[in-house]
PDB file of C-alpha atoms in Angstrom:
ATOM      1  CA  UNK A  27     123.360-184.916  -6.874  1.00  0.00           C
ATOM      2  CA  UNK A  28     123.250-181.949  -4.540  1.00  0.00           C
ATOM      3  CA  UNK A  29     127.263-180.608  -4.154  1.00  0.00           C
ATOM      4  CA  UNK A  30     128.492-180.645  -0.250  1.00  0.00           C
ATOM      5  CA  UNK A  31     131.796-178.116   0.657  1.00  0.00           C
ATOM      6  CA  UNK A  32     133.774-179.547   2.822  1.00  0.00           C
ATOM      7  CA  UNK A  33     135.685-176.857   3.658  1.00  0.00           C
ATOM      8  CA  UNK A  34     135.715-175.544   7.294  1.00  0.00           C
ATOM      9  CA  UNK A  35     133.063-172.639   7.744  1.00  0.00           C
ATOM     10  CA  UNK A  36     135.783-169.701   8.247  1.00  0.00           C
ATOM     11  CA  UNK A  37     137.802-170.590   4.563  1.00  0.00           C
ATOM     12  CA  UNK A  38     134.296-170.996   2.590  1.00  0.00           C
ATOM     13  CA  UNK A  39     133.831-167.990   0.141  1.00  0.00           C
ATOM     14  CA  UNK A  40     131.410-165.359   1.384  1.00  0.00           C
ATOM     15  CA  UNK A  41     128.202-165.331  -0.833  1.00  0.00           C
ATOM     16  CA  UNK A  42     127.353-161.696  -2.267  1.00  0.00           C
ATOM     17  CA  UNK A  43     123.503-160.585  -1.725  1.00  0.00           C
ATOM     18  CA  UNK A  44     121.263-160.702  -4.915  1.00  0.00           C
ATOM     19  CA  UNK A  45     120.453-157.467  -6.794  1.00  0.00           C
ATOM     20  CA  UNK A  46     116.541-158.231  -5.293  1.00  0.00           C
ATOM     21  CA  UNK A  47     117.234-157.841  -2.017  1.00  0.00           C
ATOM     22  CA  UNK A  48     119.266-155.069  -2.126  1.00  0.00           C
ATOM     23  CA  UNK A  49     117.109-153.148  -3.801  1.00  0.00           C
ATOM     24  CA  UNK A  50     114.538-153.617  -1.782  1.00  0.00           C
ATOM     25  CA  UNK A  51     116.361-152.262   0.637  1.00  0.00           C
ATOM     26  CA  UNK A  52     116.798-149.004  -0.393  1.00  0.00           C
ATOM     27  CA  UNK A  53     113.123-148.843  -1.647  1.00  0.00           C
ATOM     28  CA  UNK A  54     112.057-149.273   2.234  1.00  0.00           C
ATOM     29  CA  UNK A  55     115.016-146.743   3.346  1.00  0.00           C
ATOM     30  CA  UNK A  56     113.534-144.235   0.660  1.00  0.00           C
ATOM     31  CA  UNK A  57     110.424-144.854   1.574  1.00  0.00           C
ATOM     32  CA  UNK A  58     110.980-144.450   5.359  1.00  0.00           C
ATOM     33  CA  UNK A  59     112.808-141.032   4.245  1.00  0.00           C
ATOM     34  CA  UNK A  60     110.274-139.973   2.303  1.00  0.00           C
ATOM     35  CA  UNK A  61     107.592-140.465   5.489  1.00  0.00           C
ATOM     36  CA  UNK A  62     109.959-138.584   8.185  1.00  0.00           C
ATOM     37  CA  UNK A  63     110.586-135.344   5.276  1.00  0.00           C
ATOM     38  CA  UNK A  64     106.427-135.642   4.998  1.00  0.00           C
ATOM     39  CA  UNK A  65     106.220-134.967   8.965  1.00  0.00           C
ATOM     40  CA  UNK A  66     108.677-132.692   9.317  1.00  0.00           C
ATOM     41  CA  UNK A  67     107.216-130.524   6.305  1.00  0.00           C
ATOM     42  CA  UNK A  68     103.425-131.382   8.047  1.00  0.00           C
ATOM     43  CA  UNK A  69     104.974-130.187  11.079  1.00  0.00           C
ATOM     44  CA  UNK A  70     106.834-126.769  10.326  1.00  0.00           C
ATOM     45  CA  UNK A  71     103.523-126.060   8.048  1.00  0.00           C
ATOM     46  CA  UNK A  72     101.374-126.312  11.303  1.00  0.00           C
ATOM     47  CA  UNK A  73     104.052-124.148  13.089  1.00  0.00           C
ATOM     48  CA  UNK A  74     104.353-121.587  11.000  1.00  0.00           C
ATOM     49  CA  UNK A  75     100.386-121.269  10.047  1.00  0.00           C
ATOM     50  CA  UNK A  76      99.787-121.057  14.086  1.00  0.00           C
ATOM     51  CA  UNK A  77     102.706-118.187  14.967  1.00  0.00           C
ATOM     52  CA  UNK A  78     100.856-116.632  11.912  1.00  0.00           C
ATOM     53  CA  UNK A  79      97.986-116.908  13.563  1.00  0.00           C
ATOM     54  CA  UNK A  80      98.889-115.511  16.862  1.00  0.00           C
ATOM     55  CA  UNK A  81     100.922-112.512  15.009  1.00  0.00           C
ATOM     56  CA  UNK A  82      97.325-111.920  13.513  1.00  0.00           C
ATOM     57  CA  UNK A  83      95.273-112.033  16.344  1.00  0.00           C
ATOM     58  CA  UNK A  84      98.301-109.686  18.525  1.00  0.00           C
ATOM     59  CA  UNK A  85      97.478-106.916  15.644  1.00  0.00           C
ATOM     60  CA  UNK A  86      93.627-107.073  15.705  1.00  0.00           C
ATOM     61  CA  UNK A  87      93.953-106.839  19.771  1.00  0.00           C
ATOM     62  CA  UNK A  88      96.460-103.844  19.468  1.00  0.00           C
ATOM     63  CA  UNK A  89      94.503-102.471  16.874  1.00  0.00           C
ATOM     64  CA  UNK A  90      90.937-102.632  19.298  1.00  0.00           C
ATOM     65  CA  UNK A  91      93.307-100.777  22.135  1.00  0.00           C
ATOM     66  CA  UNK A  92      94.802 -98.365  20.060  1.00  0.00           C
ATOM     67  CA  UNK A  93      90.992 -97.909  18.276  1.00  0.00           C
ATOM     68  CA  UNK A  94      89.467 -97.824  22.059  1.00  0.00           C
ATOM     69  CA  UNK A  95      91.881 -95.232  23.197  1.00  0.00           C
ATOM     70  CA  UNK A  96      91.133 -93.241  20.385  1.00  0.00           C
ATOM     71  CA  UNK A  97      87.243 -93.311  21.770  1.00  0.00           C
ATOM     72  CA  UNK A  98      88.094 -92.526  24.717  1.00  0.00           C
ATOM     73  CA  UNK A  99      90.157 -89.447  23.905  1.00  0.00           C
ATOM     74  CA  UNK A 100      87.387 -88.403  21.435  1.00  0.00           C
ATOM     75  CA  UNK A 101      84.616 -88.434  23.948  1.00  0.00           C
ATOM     76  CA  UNK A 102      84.582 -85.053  25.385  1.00  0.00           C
ATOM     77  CA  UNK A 103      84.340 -83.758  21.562  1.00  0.00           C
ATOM     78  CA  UNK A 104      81.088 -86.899  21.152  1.00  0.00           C
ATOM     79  CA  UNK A 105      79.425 -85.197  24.444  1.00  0.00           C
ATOM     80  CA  UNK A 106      80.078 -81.309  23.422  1.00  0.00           C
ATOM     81  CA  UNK A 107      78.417 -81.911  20.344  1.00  0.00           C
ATOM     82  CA  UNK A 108      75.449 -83.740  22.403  1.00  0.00           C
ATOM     83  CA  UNK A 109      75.275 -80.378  24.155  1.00  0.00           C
ATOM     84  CA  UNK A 110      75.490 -78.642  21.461  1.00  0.00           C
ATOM     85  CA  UNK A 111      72.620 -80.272  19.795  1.00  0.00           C
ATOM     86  CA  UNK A 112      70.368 -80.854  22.715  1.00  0.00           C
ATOM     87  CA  UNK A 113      70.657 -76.831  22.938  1.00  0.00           C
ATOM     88  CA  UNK A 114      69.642 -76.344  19.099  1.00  0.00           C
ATOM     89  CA  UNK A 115      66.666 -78.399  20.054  1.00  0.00           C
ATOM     90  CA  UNK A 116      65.811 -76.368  22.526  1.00  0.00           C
ATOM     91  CA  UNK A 117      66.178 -73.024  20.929  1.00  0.00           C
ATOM     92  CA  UNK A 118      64.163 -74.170  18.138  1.00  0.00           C
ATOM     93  CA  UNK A 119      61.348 -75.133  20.259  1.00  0.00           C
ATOM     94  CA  UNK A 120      61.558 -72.154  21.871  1.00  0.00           C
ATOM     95  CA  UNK A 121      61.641 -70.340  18.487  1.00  0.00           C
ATOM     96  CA  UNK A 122      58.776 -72.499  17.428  1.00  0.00           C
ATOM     97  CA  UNK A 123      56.225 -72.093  20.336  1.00  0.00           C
ATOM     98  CA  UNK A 124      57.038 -67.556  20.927  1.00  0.00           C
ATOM     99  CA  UNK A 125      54.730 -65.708  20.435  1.00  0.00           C
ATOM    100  CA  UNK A 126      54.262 -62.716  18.329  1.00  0.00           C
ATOM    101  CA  UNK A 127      52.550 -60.170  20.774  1.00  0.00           C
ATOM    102  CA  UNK A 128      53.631 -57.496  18.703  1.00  0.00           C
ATOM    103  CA  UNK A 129      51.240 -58.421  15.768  1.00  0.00           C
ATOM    104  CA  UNK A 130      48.548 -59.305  18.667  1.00  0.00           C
ATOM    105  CA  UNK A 131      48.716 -55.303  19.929  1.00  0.00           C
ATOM    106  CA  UNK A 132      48.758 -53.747  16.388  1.00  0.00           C
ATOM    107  CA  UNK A 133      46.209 -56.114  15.524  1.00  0.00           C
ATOM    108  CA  UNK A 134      43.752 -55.102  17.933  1.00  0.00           C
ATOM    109  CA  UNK A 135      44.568 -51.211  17.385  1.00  0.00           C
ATOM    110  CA  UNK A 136      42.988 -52.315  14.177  1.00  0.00           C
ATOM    111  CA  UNK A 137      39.817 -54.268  14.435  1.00  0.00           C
ATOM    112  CA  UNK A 138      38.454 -52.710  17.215  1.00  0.00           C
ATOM    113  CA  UNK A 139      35.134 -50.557  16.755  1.00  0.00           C
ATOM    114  CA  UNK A 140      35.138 -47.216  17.322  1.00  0.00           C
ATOM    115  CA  UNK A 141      32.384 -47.032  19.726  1.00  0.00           C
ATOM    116  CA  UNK A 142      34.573 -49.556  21.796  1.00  0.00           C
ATOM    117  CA  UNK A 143      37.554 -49.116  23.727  1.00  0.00           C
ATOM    118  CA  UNK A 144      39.890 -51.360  25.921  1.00  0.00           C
ATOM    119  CA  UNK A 145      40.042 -50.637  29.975  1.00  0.00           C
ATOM    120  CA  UNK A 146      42.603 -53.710  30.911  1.00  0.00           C
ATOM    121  CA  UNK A 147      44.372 -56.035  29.098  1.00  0.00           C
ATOM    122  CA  UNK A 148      46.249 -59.215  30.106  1.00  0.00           C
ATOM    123  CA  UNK A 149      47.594 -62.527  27.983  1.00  0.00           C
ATOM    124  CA  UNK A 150      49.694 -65.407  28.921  1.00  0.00           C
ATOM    125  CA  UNK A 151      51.985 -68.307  26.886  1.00  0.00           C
ATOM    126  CA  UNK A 152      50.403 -70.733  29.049  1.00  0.00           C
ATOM    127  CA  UNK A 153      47.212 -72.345  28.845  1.00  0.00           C
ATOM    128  CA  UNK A 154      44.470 -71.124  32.443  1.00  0.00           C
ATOM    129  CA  UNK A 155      44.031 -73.910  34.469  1.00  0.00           C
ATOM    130  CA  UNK A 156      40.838 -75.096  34.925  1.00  0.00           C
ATOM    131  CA  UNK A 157      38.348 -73.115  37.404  1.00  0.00           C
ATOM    132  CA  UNK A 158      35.833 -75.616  39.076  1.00  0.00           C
ATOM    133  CA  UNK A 159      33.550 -72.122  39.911  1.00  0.00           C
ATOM    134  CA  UNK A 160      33.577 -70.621  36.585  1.00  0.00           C
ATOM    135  CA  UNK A 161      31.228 -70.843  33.524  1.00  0.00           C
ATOM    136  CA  UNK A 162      31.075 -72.783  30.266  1.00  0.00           C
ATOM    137  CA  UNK A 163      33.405 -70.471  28.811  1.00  0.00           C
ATOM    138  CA  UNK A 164      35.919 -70.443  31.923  1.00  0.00           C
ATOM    139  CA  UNK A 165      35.902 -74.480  31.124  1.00  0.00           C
ATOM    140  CA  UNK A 166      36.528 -73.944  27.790  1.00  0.00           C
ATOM    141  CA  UNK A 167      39.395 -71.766  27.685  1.00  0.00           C
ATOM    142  CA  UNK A 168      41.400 -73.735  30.702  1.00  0.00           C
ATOM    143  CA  UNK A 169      40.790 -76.882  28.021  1.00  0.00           C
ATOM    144  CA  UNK A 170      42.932 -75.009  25.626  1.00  0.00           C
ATOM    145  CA  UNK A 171      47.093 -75.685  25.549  1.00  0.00           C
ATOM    146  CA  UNK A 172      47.743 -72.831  24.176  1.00  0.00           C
ATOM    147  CA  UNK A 173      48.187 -68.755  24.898  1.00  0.00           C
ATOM    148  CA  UNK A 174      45.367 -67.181  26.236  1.00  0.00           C
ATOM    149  CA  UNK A 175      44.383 -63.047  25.895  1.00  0.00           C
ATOM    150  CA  UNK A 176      41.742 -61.466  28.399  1.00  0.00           C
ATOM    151  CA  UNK A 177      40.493 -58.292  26.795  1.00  0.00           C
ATOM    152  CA  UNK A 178      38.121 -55.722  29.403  1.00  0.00           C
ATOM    153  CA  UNK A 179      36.784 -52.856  28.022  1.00  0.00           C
ATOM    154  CA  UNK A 180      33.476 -50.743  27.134  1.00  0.00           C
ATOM    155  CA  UNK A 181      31.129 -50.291  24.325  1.00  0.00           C
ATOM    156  CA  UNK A 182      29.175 -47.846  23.994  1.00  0.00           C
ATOM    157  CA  UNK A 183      26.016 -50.449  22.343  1.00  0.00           C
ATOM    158  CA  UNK A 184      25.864 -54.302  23.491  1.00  0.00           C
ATOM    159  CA  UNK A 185      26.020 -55.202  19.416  1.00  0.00           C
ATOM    160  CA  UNK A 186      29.390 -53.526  19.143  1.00  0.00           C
ATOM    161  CA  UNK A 187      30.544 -56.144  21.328  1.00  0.00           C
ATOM    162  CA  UNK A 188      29.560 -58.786  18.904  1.00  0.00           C
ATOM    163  CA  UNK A 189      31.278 -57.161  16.071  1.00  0.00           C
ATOM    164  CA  UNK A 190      34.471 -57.150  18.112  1.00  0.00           C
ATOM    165  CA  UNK A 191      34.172 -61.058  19.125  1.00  0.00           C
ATOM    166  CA  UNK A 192      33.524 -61.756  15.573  1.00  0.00           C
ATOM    167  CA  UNK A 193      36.634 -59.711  14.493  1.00  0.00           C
ATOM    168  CA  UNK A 194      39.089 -61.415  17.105  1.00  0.00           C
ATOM    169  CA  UNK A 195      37.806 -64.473  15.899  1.00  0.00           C
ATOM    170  CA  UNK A 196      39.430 -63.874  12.653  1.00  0.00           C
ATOM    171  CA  UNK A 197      42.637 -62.827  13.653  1.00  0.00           C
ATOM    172  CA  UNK A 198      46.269 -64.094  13.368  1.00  0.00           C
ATOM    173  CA  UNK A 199      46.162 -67.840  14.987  1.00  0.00           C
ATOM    174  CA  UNK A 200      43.003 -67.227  17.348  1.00  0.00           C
ATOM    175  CA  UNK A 201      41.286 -70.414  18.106  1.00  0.00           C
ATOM    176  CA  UNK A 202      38.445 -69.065  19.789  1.00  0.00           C
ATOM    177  CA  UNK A 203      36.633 -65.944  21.671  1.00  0.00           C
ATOM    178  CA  UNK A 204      34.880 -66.367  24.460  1.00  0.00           C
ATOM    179  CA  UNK A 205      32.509 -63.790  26.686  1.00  0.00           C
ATOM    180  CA  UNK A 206      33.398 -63.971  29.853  1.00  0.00           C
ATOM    181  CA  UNK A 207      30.110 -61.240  31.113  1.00  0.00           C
ATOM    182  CA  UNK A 208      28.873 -58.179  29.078  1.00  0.00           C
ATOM    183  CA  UNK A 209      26.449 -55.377  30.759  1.00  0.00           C
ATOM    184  CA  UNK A 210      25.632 -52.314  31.254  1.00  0.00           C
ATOM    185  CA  UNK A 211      26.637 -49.761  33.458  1.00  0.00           C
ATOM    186  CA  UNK A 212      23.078 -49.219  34.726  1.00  0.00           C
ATOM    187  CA  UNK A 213      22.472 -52.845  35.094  1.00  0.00           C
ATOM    188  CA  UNK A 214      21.570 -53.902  39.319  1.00  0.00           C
ATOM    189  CA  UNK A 215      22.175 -57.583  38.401  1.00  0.00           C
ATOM    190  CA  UNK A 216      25.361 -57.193  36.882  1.00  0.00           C
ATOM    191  CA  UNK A 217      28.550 -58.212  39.173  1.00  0.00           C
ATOM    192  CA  UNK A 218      30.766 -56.661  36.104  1.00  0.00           C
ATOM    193  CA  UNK A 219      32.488 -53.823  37.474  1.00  0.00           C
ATOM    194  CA  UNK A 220      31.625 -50.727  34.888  1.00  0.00           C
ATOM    195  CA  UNK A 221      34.646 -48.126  36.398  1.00  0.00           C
ATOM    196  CA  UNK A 222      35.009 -46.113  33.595  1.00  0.00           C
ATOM    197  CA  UNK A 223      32.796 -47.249  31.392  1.00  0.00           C
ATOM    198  CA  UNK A 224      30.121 -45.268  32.762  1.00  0.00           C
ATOM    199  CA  UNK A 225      26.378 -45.931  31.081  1.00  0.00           C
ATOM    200  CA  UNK A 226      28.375 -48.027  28.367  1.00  0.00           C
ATOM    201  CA  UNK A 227      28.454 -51.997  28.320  1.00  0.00           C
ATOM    202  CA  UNK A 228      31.488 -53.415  29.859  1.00  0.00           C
ATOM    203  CA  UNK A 229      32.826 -56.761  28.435  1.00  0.00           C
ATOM    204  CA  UNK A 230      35.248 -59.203  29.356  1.00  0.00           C
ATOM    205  CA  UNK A 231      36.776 -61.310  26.804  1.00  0.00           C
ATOM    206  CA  UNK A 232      39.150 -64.777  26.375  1.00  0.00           C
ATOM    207  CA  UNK A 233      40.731 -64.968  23.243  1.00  0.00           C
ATOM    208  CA  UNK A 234      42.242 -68.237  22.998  1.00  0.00           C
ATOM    209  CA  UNK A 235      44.585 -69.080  20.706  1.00  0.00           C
ATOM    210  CA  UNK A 236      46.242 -71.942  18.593  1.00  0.00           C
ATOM    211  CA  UNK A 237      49.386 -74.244  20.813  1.00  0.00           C
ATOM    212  CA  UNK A 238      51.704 -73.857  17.954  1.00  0.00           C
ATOM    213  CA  UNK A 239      52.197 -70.853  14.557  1.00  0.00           C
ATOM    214  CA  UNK A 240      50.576 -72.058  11.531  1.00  0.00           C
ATOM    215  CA  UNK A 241      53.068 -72.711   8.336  1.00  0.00           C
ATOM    216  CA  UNK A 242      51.359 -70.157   6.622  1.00  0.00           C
ATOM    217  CA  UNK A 243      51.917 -66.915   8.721  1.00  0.00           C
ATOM    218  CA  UNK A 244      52.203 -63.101   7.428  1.00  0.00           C
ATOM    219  CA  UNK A 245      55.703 -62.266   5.821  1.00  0.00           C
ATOM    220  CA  UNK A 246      57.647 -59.644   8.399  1.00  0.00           C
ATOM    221  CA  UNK A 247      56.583 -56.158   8.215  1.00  0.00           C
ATOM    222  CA  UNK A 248      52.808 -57.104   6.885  1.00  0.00           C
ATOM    223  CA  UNK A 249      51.113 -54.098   8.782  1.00  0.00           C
ATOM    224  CA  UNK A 250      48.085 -54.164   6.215  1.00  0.00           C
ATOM    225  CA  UNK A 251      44.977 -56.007   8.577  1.00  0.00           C
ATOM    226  CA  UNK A 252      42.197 -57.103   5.533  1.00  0.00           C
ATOM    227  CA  UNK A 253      38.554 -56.202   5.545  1.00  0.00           C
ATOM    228  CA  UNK A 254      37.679 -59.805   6.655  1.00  0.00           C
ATOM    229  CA  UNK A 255      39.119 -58.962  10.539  1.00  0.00           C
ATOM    230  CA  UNK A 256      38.109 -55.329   9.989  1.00  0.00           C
ATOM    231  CA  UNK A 257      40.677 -53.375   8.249  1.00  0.00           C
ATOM    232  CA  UNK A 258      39.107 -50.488   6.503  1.00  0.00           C
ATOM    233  CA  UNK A 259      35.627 -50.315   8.400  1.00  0.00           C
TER     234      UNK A 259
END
């Protein structure tokens, strides 16, 4: 048989809880604990990795500002040296396309004949334009891009001519040699004018020569002229 108390509600004994429940209890409290100190860790992690963040990307944009006005105050010194260099180029091109009218004159003091003699002569860095009146050879010579030489003169025979165009031909960076008109003094059909060359044949010459030096020019001071452009005969 199931005891009854009869005793009034307020005098009955209070009942202690079990040892279960009360430790389940403070499993769920821990447990609940444990969550919120898991957030709040989370949380000031995040925090922390983002002001990082931001401290990080503040450097790199005062480091682009600082490395900009650096640039900036550098330029003059990047455009000077532009200058600079654009005027090396152009000193070097200029070194590169002169021409050595020294070596033409002593040159030509050596290969010419002596039965032949020079009345007028005239030369140019830049290339004769075209002529649409002039000969073959007038055509020829404004084709060329480089200097140009027009030699007058008289010879005393018509072959010695010859001999001189084939000596020019071989001299220092001469392309070609063209004869412009060669007659004689005495000649009615001749528009050459023969002032001082009297009965002798008077010749007019182009001597065209190469745009740029060749690699393999004469060392400074090379006055010797071989026995190919007439040195010697």
């Amino acid at each position: 048989m199931r005891p009854v108390n009869l005793l009034p509600e307020g005098d009955r004994p209070r009942r202690r809880p079990t040892a279960s429940s009360s430790g389940n209890r403070s499993y769920a409290l821990l447990g609940i604990l444990a969550a919120l100190l898991s957030m709040v860790t989370l949380y000031v992690l995040t925090a922390n990795q983002v002001t990082s963040r931001e401290d990080e990307a503040t450097q790199a944009s005062s480091e682009a500002d600082a490395t900009e006005a650096k640039a900036q105050a550098l330029s003059p010194f990047g455009d000077f040296a532009k200058v600079a260099q654009t005027r090396t180029t152009s000193v070097k091109q200029l070194a590169e396309g002169r021409f050595d009218w020294e070596r033409l004159l002593r040159e030509l003091s050596l290969v010419l004949p002596e039965d032949t003699w020079l009345t007028e002569a005239d030369a140019s860095t830049t290339p004769q334009k075209e002529d649409a009146a002039s000969g073959a050879a007038d055509t020829a010579a404004g084709a060329s891009t480089g200097p140009t030489a027009t030699l007058k003169g008289c010879a005393k025979r018509q072959p010695a001519v010859a001999k001189l165009m084939l000596r020019l031909q071989r001299m220092h960076r001469v392309d070609d040699v063209l004869l412009q008109e060669s007659a004689s003094g005495d000649s009615a059909e001749s528009g050459t004018t023969s002032e001082g060359c009297g009965r002798a044949y008077a010749f007019d010459l182009t001597v065209v020569f190469d745009p740029a030096a060749p690699a393999s020019a004469a060392p400074p001071g090379h006055k010797r002229v071989p026995v190919s452009l007439g040195g010697g005969q």
